[in-house]
Coordinates of C-alpha atoms in Angstrom, one line a residue:
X1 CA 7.8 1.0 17.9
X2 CA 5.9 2.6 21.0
X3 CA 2.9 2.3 19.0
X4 CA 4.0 -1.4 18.2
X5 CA 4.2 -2.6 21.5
X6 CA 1.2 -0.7 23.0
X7 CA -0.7 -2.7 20.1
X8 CA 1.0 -6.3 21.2
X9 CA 0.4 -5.7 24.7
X10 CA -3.6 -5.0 24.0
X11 CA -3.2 -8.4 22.0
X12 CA -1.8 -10.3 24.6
X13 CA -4.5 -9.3 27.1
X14 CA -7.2 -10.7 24.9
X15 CA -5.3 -13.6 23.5
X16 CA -2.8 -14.6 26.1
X17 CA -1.7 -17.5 24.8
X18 CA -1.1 -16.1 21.3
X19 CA 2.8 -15.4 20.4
X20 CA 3.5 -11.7 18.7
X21 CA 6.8 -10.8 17.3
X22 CA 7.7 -7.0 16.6
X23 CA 10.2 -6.2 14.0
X24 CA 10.9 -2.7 12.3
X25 CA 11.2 -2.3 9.3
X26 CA 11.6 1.1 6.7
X27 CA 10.3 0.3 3.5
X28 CA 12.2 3.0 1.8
X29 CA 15.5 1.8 2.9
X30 CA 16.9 -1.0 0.8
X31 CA 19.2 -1.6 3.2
X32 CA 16.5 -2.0 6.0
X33 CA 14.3 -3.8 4.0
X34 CA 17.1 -6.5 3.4
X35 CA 18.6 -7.2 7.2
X36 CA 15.0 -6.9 7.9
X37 CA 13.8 -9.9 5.3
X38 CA 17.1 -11.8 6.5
X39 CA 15.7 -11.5 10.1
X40 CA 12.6 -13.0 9.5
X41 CA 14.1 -16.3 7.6
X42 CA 15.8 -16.9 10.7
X43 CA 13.2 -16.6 13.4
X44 CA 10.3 -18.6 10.8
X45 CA 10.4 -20.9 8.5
X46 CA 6.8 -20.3 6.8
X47 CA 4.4 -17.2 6.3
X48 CA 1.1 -17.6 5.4
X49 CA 0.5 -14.1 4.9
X50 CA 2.3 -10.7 4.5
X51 CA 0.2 -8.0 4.8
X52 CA 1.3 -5.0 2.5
X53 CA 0.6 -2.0 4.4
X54 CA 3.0 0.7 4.7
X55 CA 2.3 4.0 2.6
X56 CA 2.9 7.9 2.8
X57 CA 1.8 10.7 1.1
X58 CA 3.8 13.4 2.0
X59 CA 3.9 17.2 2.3
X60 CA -0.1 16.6 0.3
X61 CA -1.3 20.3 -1.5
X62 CA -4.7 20.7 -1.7
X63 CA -6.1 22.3 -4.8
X64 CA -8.6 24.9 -3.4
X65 CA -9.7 25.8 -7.1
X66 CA -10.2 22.3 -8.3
X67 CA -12.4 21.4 -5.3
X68 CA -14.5 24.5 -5.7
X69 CA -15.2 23.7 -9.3
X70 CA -15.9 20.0 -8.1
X71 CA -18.0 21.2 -5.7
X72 CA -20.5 22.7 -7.6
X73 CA -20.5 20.0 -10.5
X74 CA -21.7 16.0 -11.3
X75 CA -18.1 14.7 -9.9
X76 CA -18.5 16.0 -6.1
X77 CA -19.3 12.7 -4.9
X78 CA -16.6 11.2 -6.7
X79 CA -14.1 14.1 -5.2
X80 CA -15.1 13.2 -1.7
X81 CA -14.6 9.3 -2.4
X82 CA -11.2 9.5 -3.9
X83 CA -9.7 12.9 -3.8
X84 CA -9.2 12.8 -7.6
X85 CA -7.8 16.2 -8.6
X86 CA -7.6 18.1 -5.5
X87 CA -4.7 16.5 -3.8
X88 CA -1.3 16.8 -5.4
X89 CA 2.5 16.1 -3.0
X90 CA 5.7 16.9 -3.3
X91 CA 7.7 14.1 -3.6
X92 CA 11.8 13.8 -2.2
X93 CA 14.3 11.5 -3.0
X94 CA 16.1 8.6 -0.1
X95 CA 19.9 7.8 0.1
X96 CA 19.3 5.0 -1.9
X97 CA 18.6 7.9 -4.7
X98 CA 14.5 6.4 -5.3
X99 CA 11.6 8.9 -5.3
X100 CA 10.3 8.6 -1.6
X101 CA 6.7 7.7 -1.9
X102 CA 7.2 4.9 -5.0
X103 CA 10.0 3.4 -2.6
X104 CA 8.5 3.5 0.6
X105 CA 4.6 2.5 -0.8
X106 CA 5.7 0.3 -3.7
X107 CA 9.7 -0.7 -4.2
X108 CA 10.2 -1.7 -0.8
X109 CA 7.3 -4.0 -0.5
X110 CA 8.4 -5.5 -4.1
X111 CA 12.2 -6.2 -2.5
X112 CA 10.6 -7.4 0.6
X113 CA 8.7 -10.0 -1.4
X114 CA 11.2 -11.3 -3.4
X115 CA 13.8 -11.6 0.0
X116 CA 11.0 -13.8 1.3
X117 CA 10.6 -16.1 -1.1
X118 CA 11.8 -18.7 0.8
X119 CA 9.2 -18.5 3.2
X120 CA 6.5 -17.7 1.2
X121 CA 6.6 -20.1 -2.0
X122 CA 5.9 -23.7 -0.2
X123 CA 5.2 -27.0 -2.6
X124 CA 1.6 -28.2 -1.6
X125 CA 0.5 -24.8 0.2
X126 CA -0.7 -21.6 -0.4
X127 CA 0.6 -18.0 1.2
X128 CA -1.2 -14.5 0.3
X129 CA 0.1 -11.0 -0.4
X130 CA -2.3 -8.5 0.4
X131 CA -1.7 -5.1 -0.4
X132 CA -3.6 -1.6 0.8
X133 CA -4.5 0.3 -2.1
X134 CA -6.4 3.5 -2.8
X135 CA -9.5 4.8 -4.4
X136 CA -6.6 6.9 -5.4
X137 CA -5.0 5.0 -7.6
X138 CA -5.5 5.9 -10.9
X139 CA -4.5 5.2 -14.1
X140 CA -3.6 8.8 -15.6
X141 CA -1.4 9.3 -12.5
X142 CA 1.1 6.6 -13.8
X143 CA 3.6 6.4 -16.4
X144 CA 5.4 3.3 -17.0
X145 CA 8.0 5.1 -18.6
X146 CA 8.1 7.1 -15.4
X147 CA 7.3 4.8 -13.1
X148 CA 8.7 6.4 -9.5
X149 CA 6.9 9.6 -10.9
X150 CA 10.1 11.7 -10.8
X151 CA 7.7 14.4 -13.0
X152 CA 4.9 14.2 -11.5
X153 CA 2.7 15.7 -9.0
X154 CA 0.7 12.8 -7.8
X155 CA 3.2 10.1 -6.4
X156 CA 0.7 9.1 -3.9
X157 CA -2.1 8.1 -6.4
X158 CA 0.6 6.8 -8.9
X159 CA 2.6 4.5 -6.5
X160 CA -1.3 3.2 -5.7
X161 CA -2.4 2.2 -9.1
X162 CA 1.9 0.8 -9.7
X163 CA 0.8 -1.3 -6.8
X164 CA -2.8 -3.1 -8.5
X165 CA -0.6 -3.7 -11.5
X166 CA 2.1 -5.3 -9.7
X167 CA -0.4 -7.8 -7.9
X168 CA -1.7 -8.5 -10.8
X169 CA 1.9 -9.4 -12.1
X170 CA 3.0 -11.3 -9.0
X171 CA -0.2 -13.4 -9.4
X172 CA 1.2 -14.5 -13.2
X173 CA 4.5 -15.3 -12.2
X174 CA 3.9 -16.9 -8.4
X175 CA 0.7 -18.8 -8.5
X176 CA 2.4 -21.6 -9.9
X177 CA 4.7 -21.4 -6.6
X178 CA 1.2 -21.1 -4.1
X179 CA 1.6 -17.5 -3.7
X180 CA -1.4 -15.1 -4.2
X181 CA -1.5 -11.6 -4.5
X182 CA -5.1 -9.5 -3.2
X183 CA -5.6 -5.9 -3.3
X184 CA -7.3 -4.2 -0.9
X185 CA -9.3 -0.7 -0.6
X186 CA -9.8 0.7 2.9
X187 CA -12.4 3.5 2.2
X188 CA -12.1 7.0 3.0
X189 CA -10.7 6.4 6.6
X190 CA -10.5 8.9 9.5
X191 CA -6.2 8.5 10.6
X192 CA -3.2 10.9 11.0
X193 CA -2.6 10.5 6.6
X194 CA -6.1 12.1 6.5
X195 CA -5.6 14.5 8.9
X196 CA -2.7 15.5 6.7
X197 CA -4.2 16.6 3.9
X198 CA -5.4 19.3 6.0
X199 CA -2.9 20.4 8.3
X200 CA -3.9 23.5 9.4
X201 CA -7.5 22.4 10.4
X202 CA -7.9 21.8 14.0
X203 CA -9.3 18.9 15.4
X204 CA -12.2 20.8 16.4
X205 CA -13.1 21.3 12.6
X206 CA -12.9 18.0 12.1
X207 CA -15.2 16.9 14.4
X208 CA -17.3 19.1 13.5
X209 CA -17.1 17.8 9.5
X210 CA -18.0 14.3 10.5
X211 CA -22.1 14.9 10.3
X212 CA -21.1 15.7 6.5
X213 CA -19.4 12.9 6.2
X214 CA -21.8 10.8 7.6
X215 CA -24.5 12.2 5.5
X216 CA -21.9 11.9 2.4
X217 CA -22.0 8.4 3.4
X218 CA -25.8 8.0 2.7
X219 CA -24.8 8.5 -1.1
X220 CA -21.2 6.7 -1.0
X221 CA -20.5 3.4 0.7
X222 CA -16.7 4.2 0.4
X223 CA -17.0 6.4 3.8
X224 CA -15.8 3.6 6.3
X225 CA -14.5 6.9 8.2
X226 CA -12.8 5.0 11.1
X227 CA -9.7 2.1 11.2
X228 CA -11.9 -0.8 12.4
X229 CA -14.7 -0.3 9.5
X230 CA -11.4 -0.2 7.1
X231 CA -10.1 -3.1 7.7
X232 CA -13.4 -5.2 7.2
X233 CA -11.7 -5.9 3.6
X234 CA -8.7 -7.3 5.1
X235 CA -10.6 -9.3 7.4
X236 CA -12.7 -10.4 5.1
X237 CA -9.4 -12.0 2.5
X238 CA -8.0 -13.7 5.4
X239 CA -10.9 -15.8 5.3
X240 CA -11.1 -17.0 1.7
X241 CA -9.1 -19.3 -0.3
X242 CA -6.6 -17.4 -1.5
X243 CA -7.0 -19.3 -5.1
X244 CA -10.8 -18.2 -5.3
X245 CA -10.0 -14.9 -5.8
X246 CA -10.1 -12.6 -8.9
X247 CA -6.3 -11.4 -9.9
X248 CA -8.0 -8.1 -11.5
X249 CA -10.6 -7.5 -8.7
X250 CA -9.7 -4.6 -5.8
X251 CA -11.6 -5.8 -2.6
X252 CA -13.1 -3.1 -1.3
X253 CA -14.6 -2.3 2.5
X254 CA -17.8 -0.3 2.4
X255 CA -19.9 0.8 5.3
X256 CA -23.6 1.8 4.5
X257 CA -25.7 4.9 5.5
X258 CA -27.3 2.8 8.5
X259 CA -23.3 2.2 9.8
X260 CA -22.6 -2.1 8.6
X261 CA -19.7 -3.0 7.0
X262 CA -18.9 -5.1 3.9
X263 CA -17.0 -6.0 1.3
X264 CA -17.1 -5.9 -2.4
X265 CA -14.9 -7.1 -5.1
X266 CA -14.6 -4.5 -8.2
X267 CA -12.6 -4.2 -11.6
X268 CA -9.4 -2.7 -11.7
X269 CA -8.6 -0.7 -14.6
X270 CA -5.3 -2.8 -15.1
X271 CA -3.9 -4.7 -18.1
X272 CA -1.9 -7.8 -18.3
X273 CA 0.7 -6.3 -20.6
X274 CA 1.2 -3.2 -18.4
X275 CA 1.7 -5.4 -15.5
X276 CA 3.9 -7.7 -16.5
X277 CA 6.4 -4.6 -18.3
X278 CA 5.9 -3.0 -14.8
X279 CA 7.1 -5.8 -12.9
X280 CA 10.4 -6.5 -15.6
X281 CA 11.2 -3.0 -15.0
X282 CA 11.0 -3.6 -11.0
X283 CA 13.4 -6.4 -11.4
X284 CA 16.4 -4.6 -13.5
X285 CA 15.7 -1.5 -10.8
X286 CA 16.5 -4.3 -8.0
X287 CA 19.3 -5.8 -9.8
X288 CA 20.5 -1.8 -9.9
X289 CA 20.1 -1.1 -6.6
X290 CA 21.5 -4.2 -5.6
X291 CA 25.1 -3.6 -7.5
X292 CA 24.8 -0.3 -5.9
X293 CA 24.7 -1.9 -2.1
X294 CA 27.5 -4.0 -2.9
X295 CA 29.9 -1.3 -4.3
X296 CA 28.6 0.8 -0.9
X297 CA 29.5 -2.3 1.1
X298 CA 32.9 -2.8 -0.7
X299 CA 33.4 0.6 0.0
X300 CA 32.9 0.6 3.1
X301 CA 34.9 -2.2 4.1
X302 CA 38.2 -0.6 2.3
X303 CA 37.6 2.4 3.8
X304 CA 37.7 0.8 7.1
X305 CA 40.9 -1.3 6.5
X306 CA 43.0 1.9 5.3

């Protein structure tokens, strides 16, 4: 929330007049996400867009041996602009018993979602759902049979590509009601997540990596390497008519060897079908973990009356 606030006050110096609401919110609490929804129904009556941000990737391993053998091979570029194969995490479970990284980048966006329809879905006007994905996301990381990656290695890149798919699937089943769902790629960005991957480096080493990165860049558009050059995607969605997009297209920001930024639409590797089974199975999870909060809640009330 310090973080928060430092960021509304920089606002309100350069747009005094504007009005800038903080409210916290965990994503991998279902009971946070809730009060939180229920907060926001009571201060507005309309969004016009909900920007889907919040991800982790947590305790990330990298594979020393696989990026070697990358190294020295056709796929280094492809390494260095999506991490495919050298990055693995190890994943935990919340209170609410859901795999950490599909609830906090994926589940609690989805509940969030539905507790707002009431301020999203408007007769006569339209609202967008923008998500941040990942070059990450890919399709042999997920398993709809396993789709919080309980056996997996790669949460991170699995919770990514569960999140194209379930854009995909919100545009099927909301459009009707003027919602729109985007998807969003910020690049290979320089913040603390990156950082993480490598914890033991210090800064120092960093630093002195960014010439290579730059230079990577030359060959790889996908190297935005800092925040503002990331979000040239998102900036770029809020100005479009949310109905002119393409449902199946990932809207990437790119910065070129010379330093401009863009963006570019390109094909997901999603499926109708797998979609729309991933978002049924996202709706009995919520009617499960809803029964849940209510037998907590009845619970807790008995408890405190004896």
């Amino acid at each position: 929330m310090q973080r928060a606030q430092a960021a509304r006050s920089a606002l309100l110096v350069s747009h005094p007049g504007a009005q800038v609401d903080l409210l916290q919110v965990d994503t991998s609490s279902i009971s946070s996400v809730i009060a939180s929804a229920q907060e926001v129904k009571l201060r507005y009556n309309r969004l016009d867009y909900l920007y889907l941000n919040a991800g982790i990737m947590p305790n990330p391993q990298f594979d020393v041996k696989a990026f070697f053998k990358c190294l020295f091979s056709s796929r280094i570029v492809a390494m260095f602009a999506t991490g495919e194969g050298i990055l693995t995490q190890k994943d935990c479970v919340t209170p609410d018993d859901l795999q950490e990284v599909f609830a906090t980048n994926l589940f609690g966006h989805f509940l969030l979602i539905r507790e707002l329809e009431p301020v999203l879905c408007h007769a006569g006007q339209t609202s967008q759902l923008i998500w941040t994905s990942s070059s990450n996301a890919h399709r042999s990381a997920f398993n709809l049979e396993d789709m919080q990656h309980r056996g997996g290695t790669q949460p991170y890149s699995s919770s990514k590509y569960a999140s194209d798919l379930l854009s995909l699937a919100l545009n099927t089943h909301y459009n009707k009601q003027g919602l729109y769902s985007s998807v969003t790629c910020p690049g290979f960005v320089m913040t603390n997540l990156t950082y993480g991957i490598l914890p033991s480096f210090p800064a120092v080493l960093w630093t002195l990596l960014m010439p290579v990165f730059w230079l990577i860049r030359m060959f790889t558009n996908t190297f935005t390497l800092t925040p503002y050059n990331g979000a040239e995607a998102l900036l770029w969605l809020f100005k479009q008519k949310p109905e002119s997009l393409d449902p199946q297209a990932k809207y990437h920001s790119l910065t070129s060897g010379l330093g401009n930024s863009y963006t570019r639409p390109r094909k997901m590797d999603i499926d109708v079908e797998t979609s729309d089974a991933l978002y049924e199975k996202l709706l009995q999870l919520e009617r499960d973990v809803r029964k849940k909060l209510k037998e907590r809640q009845k619970e807790s009330q008995y408890s405190c009356r004896t």
